[in-house]
Every structure is written in structure tokens, then in C-alpha cells.
């Protein structure tokens, strides 16, 4: 909500991210992060944004204002706190998703390795005098060769990722 409002109002005023950043004395990347919803400005900066965009803070925060009221710094801080909590929840959900994705990747790699061990490269016994069989056999061999070399590296990276994304209780 806040991120979309900052972007929409900035564009309606004909300002680029860089121009707004210069007016607010921040870097362009800060404006970009606000507009992408990756971070939120603090209450003092929100007041500065409101002044530069000539827009009430309540409009930036997404309220429809019927009467003009003096923006209360405490109310603004509370709304920013809610937005920060939402961002933290989104980050936690992404971390959990990545954690389970890495676990799934480990399971898939181990399943493929077990399958390769059990099958023991059946293509090695094929008759390679037929061109189609030769091409398919070479393809299988190339994929197996590549997988055997890359799987341990990917598996180690995934295991490290699992430990890094695991939240301590």
C-alpha cells in the first residue's frame, strides 16, 4: 500500500526516483526499495516524503481522508510498525519456502544418485552400431557424467543453505 502510493504519487508529480532521492537527500536505491516494498521509511522521512510530494501522510499510508486532520506522529509510527511487521512476515515466509526447497533438492539429488547406483549404467551394454542408439547412449552417458560431478557440489551447497535458513527456536 505505502510502496504503491509513493510510486504512483511520485510518477503523477513527474518525478523520477533519482529526482525524489535528491530532494530527500537519500540514494536512488532507497526510493526503489520503498517502492518495491522491501523497506519502509521512518516517520521523519515519511514526513519529508509527504512534504516533497505535497501529499498528506494519511494518503501515502493509504487512507481516504474526508476531513483534514493534523497527522499524529504516534499514529504514523504505529502504521509504520504494522508495515514493518508485514515485511518481517514476508521475509520469514520466503526463508521457510527456501528452506523446504533446499530440503527437496537434497531429496531429489539423493534419489537420482540411488537410482543411478541401482541401474548401474545400463546403456553401457547397448549395441552402438545403430546410430540412434549410439546418440541416445552417448546422451545418457553425458548426463550421468555431468550429474555425478555436479551433484556433490549442489548437495553440499543445499545442505549449507538448509543450515543457514533454519530458524533457531
PDB file of C-alpha atoms in Angstrom:
ATOM      1  CA  UNK A   1       0.000   0.000   0.000  1.00  0.00           C
ATOM      2  CA  UNK A   2       2.618   2.573   1.067  1.00  0.00           C
ATOM      3  CA  UNK A   3       5.034   1.417  -1.618  1.00  0.00           C
ATOM      4  CA  UNK A   4       2.394   1.654  -4.360  1.00  0.00           C
ATOM      5  CA  UNK A   5       1.261   5.078  -3.160  1.00  0.00           C
ATOM      6  CA  UNK A   6       4.786   6.527  -3.097  1.00  0.00           C
ATOM      7  CA  UNK A   7       5.401   5.275  -6.630  1.00  0.00           C
ATOM      8  CA  UNK A   8       2.053   6.432  -8.012  1.00  0.00           C
ATOM      9  CA  UNK A   9       2.257   9.896  -6.457  1.00  0.00           C
ATOM     10  CA  UNK A  10       5.903  10.330  -7.485  1.00  0.00           C
ATOM     11  CA  UNK A  11       5.028   9.466 -11.077  1.00  0.00           C
ATOM     12  CA  UNK A  12       1.955  11.710 -11.046  1.00  0.00           C
ATOM     13  CA  UNK A  13       4.202  14.593  -9.983  1.00  0.00           C
ATOM     14  CA  UNK A  14       6.522  13.768 -12.907  1.00  0.00           C
ATOM     15  CA  UNK A  15       9.488  12.913 -10.696  1.00  0.00           C
ATOM     16  CA  UNK A  16      11.995  10.154 -11.328  1.00  0.00           C
ATOM     17  CA  UNK A  17      13.338   8.053  -8.462  1.00  0.00           C
ATOM     18  CA  UNK A  18      16.631   9.922  -8.774  1.00  0.00           C
ATOM     19  CA  UNK A  19      14.963  13.344  -8.567  1.00  0.00           C
ATOM     20  CA  UNK A  20      12.962  12.379  -5.489  1.00  0.00           C
ATOM     21  CA  UNK A  21      16.077  10.846  -3.919  1.00  0.00           C
ATOM     22  CA  UNK A  22      17.987  14.118  -4.398  1.00  0.00           C
ATOM     23  CA  UNK A  23      15.149  16.116  -2.826  1.00  0.00           C
ATOM     24  CA  UNK A  24      15.050  13.739   0.165  1.00  0.00           C
ATOM     25  CA  UNK A  25      18.847  13.510   0.428  1.00  0.00           C
ATOM     26  CA  UNK A  26      18.896   9.718   0.023  1.00  0.00           C
ATOM     27  CA  UNK A  27      20.239   7.403  -2.678  1.00  0.00           C
ATOM     28  CA  UNK A  28      18.014   6.277  -5.557  1.00  0.00           C
ATOM     29  CA  UNK A  29      18.185   2.670  -4.336  1.00  0.00           C
ATOM     30  CA  UNK A  30      16.416   3.725  -1.134  1.00  0.00           C
ATOM     31  CA  UNK A  31      13.476   5.057  -3.150  1.00  0.00           C
ATOM     32  CA  UNK A  32      13.484   1.842  -5.185  1.00  0.00           C
ATOM     33  CA  UNK A  33      13.367  -0.286  -2.023  1.00  0.00           C
ATOM     34  CA  UNK A  34      10.450   1.753  -0.670  1.00  0.00           C
ATOM     35  CA  UNK A  35       8.555   1.405  -3.944  1.00  0.00           C
ATOM     36  CA  UNK A  36       9.217  -2.345  -4.130  1.00  0.00           C
ATOM     37  CA  UNK A  37       8.029  -2.807  -0.555  1.00  0.00           C
ATOM     38  CA  UNK A  38      11.399  -4.134   0.599  1.00  0.00           C
ATOM     39  CA  UNK A  39      11.709  -1.459   3.288  1.00  0.00           C
ATOM     40  CA  UNK A  40       9.755   1.465   4.678  1.00  0.00           C
ATOM     41  CA  UNK A  41      10.819   4.993   5.541  1.00  0.00           C
ATOM     42  CA  UNK A  42      10.950   6.015   9.177  1.00  0.00           C
ATOM     43  CA  UNK A  43       8.419   8.540  10.495  1.00  0.00           C
ATOM     44  CA  UNK A  44      10.671  11.585   9.945  1.00  0.00           C
ATOM     45  CA  UNK A  45      11.393  10.528   6.375  1.00  0.00           C
ATOM     46  CA  UNK A  46       7.697   9.872   5.788  1.00  0.00           C
ATOM     47  CA  UNK A  47       7.017  13.475   6.770  1.00  0.00           C
ATOM     48  CA  UNK A  48       9.722  14.633   4.333  1.00  0.00           C
ATOM     49  CA  UNK A  49       8.235  12.496   1.549  1.00  0.00           C
ATOM     50  CA  UNK A  50       4.824  13.949   2.298  1.00  0.00           C
ATOM     51  CA  UNK A  51       6.210  17.484   2.040  1.00  0.00           C
ATOM     52  CA  UNK A  52       8.158  16.846  -1.180  1.00  0.00           C
ATOM     53  CA  UNK A  53       5.218  15.135  -2.880  1.00  0.00           C
ATOM     54  CA  UNK A  54       2.787  17.690  -1.441  1.00  0.00           C
ATOM     55  CA  UNK A  55       0.559  14.870  -0.217  1.00  0.00           C
ATOM     56  CA  UNK A  56      -0.871  14.174   3.237  1.00  0.00           C
ATOM     57  CA  UNK A  57       0.805  11.345   5.126  1.00  0.00           C
ATOM     58  CA  UNK A  58      -2.539   9.617   5.544  1.00  0.00           C
ATOM     59  CA  UNK A  59      -2.865   9.470   1.742  1.00  0.00           C
ATOM     60  CA  UNK A  60       0.618   7.957   1.475  1.00  0.00           C
ATOM     61  CA  UNK A  61      -0.377   5.345   4.033  1.00  0.00           C
ATOM     62  CA  UNK A  62      -3.497   4.523   2.039  1.00  0.00           C
ATOM     63  CA  UNK A  63      -6.311   6.160   3.985  1.00  0.00           C
ATOM     64  CA  UNK A  64      -9.081   8.069   2.321  1.00  0.00           C
ATOM     65  CA  UNK A  65      -9.266  11.368   4.118  1.00  0.00           C
ATOM     66  CA  UNK A  66     -12.622  13.103   4.436  1.00  0.00           C
ATOM     67  CA  UNK A  67     -11.557  15.827   6.813  1.00  0.00           C
ATOM     68  CA  UNK A  68      -8.153  17.385   7.002  1.00  0.00           C
ATOM     69  CA  UNK A  69      -6.630  16.309  10.270  1.00  0.00           C
ATOM     70  CA  UNK A  70      -3.240  17.008  11.732  1.00  0.00           C
ATOM     71  CA  UNK A  71      -1.122  13.873  11.258  1.00  0.00           C
ATOM     72  CA  UNK A  72      -0.161  12.418  14.575  1.00  0.00           C
ATOM     73  CA  UNK A  73       3.445  11.211  14.783  1.00  0.00           C
ATOM     74  CA  UNK A  74       2.413   8.376  17.094  1.00  0.00           C
ATOM     75  CA  UNK A  75      -0.247   7.151  14.649  1.00  0.00           C
ATOM     76  CA  UNK A  76       2.274   7.290  11.822  1.00  0.00           C
ATOM     77  CA  UNK A  77       4.775   5.302  13.882  1.00  0.00           C
ATOM     78  CA  UNK A  78       2.146   2.668  14.653  1.00  0.00           C
ATOM     79  CA  UNK A  79       1.246   2.306  10.975  1.00  0.00           C
ATOM     80  CA  UNK A  80       4.916   2.009  10.042  1.00  0.00           C
ATOM     81  CA  UNK A  81       5.335  -0.627  12.724  1.00  0.00           C
ATOM     82  CA  UNK A  82       2.488  -2.636  11.174  1.00  0.00           C
ATOM     83  CA  UNK A  83       4.134  -2.327   7.753  1.00  0.00           C
ATOM     84  CA  UNK A  84       7.476  -3.443   9.223  1.00  0.00           C
ATOM     85  CA  UNK A  85       5.767  -6.473  10.803  1.00  0.00           C
ATOM     86  CA  UNK A  86       4.220  -7.345   7.441  1.00  0.00           C
ATOM     87  CA  UNK A  87       7.645  -7.091   5.785  1.00  0.00           C
ATOM     88  CA  UNK A  88       9.142  -9.315   8.501  1.00  0.00           C
ATOM     89  CA  UNK A  89       6.395 -11.907   7.974  1.00  0.00           C
ATOM     90  CA  UNK A  90       7.005 -11.860   4.218  1.00  0.00           C
ATOM     91  CA  UNK A  91      10.728 -12.357   4.801  1.00  0.00           C
ATOM     92  CA  UNK A  92      10.041 -15.266   7.177  1.00  0.00           C
ATOM     93  CA  UNK A  93       7.753 -16.922   4.629  1.00  0.00           C
ATOM     94  CA  UNK A  94      10.412 -16.573   1.906  1.00  0.00           C
ATOM     95  CA  UNK A  95      13.028 -18.077   4.231  1.00  0.00           C
ATOM     96  CA  UNK A  96      10.766 -21.025   5.078  1.00  0.00           C
ATOM     97  CA  UNK A  97       9.994 -21.602   1.395  1.00  0.00           C
ATOM     98  CA  UNK A  98      13.700 -21.553   0.522  1.00  0.00           C
ATOM     99  CA  UNK A  99      14.460 -23.897   3.429  1.00  0.00           C
ATOM    100  CA  UNK A 100      11.950 -26.510   2.234  1.00  0.00           C
ATOM    101  CA  UNK A 101      13.007 -26.046  -1.381  1.00  0.00           C
ATOM    102  CA  UNK A 102      16.604 -26.861  -0.408  1.00  0.00           C
ATOM    103  CA  UNK A 103      15.464 -29.910   1.543  1.00  0.00           C
ATOM    104  CA  UNK A 104      13.502 -31.072  -1.511  1.00  0.00           C
ATOM    105  CA  UNK A 105      16.542 -30.520  -3.720  1.00  0.00           C
ATOM    106  CA  UNK A 106      18.638 -32.738  -1.408  1.00  0.00           C
ATOM    107  CA  UNK A 107      16.000 -35.474  -1.501  1.00  0.00           C
ATOM    108  CA  UNK A 108      15.817 -35.337  -5.320  1.00  0.00           C
ATOM    109  CA  UNK A 109      19.601 -35.475  -5.695  1.00  0.00           C
ATOM    110  CA  UNK A 110      19.870 -38.434  -3.328  1.00  0.00           C
ATOM    111  CA  UNK A 111      17.008 -40.232  -5.131  1.00  0.00           C
ATOM    112  CA  UNK A 112      18.713 -39.744  -8.501  1.00  0.00           C
ATOM    113  CA  UNK A 113      22.045 -40.952  -7.102  1.00  0.00           C
ATOM    114  CA  UNK A 114      20.407 -44.074  -5.641  1.00  0.00           C
ATOM    115  CA  UNK A 115      18.660 -44.708  -8.976  1.00  0.00           C
ATOM    116  CA  UNK A 116      21.938 -44.379 -10.867  1.00  0.00           C
ATOM    117  CA  UNK A 117      23.653 -46.763  -8.467  1.00  0.00           C
ATOM    118  CA  UNK A 118      20.852 -49.342  -8.720  1.00  0.00           C
ATOM    119  CA  UNK A 119      20.653 -49.141 -12.540  1.00  0.00           C
ATOM    120  CA  UNK A 120      24.447 -49.302 -12.869  1.00  0.00           C
ATOM    121  CA  UNK A 121      24.594 -47.538 -16.264  1.00  0.00           C
ATOM    122  CA  UNK A 122      22.500 -49.967 -18.391  1.00  0.00           C
ATOM    123  CA  UNK A 123      23.329 -48.075 -21.580  1.00  0.00           C
ATOM    124  CA  UNK A 124      26.895 -49.431 -21.485  1.00  0.00           C
ATOM    125  CA  UNK A 125      25.610 -52.809 -22.718  1.00  0.00           C
ATOM    126  CA  UNK A 126      23.672 -51.383 -25.665  1.00  0.00           C
ATOM    127  CA  UNK A 127      24.506 -52.121 -29.295  1.00  0.00           C
ATOM    128  CA  UNK A 128      26.099 -48.893 -30.523  1.00  0.00           C
ATOM    129  CA  UNK A 129      26.197 -49.964 -34.179  1.00  0.00           C
ATOM    130  CA  UNK A 130      22.742 -48.380 -34.670  1.00  0.00           C
ATOM    131  CA  UNK A 131      23.211 -44.575 -34.929  1.00  0.00           C
ATOM    132  CA  UNK A 132      20.057 -43.685 -32.956  1.00  0.00           C
ATOM    133  CA  UNK A 133      21.057 -45.975 -30.098  1.00  0.00           C
ATOM    134  CA  UNK A 134      24.564 -44.539 -30.145  1.00  0.00           C
ATOM    135  CA  UNK A 135      23.287 -40.965 -29.887  1.00  0.00           C
ATOM    136  CA  UNK A 136      20.898 -41.810 -27.035  1.00  0.00           C
ATOM    137  CA  UNK A 137      23.583 -43.825 -25.229  1.00  0.00           C
ATOM    138  CA  UNK A 138      26.128 -41.020 -25.508  1.00  0.00           C
ATOM    139  CA  UNK A 139      23.470 -38.558 -24.282  1.00  0.00           C
ATOM    140  CA  UNK A 140      22.713 -40.711 -21.234  1.00  0.00           C
ATOM    141  CA  UNK A 141      26.413 -41.088 -20.539  1.00  0.00           C
ATOM    142  CA  UNK A 142      26.994 -37.328 -20.802  1.00  0.00           C
ATOM    143  CA  UNK A 143      24.087 -36.551 -18.455  1.00  0.00           C
ATOM    144  CA  UNK A 144      25.254 -39.159 -15.947  1.00  0.00           C
ATOM    145  CA  UNK A 145      28.844 -37.893 -16.135  1.00  0.00           C
ATOM    146  CA  UNK A 146      27.725 -34.290 -15.593  1.00  0.00           C
ATOM    147  CA  UNK A 147      25.338 -35.217 -12.778  1.00  0.00           C
ATOM    148  CA  UNK A 148      27.958 -37.268 -10.906  1.00  0.00           C
ATOM    149  CA  UNK A 149      30.352 -34.308 -10.987  1.00  0.00           C
ATOM    150  CA  UNK A 150      27.846 -31.568 -10.113  1.00  0.00           C
ATOM    151  CA  UNK A 151      25.584 -33.407  -7.634  1.00  0.00           C
ATOM    152  CA  UNK A 152      28.060 -33.399  -4.712  1.00  0.00           C
ATOM    153  CA  UNK A 153      28.703 -29.671  -5.104  1.00  0.00           C
ATOM    154  CA  UNK A 154      24.987 -28.872  -5.324  1.00  0.00           C
ATOM    155  CA  UNK A 155      24.231 -31.230  -2.421  1.00  0.00           C
ATOM    156  CA  UNK A 156      26.843 -29.588  -0.189  1.00  0.00           C
ATOM    157  CA  UNK A 157      25.564 -26.120  -1.130  1.00  0.00           C
ATOM    158  CA  UNK A 158      21.970 -27.172  -0.421  1.00  0.00           C
ATOM    159  CA  UNK A 159      22.919 -28.636   2.967  1.00  0.00           C
ATOM    160  CA  UNK A 160      24.737 -25.428   3.896  1.00  0.00           C
ATOM    161  CA  UNK A 161      21.680 -23.471   2.727  1.00  0.00           C
ATOM    162  CA  UNK A 162      19.418 -25.634   4.895  1.00  0.00           C
ATOM    163  CA  UNK A 163      21.509 -24.809   7.965  1.00  0.00           C
ATOM    164  CA  UNK A 164      21.615 -21.108   7.075  1.00  0.00           C
ATOM    165  CA  UNK A 165      17.837 -20.866   6.562  1.00  0.00           C
ATOM    166  CA  UNK A 166      16.971 -22.933   9.647  1.00  0.00           C
ATOM    167  CA  UNK A 167      15.478 -20.720  12.326  1.00  0.00           C
ATOM    168  CA  UNK A 168      16.601 -21.478  15.840  1.00  0.00           C
ATOM    169  CA  UNK A 169      13.733 -21.912  18.274  1.00  0.00           C
TER     170      UNK A 169
END
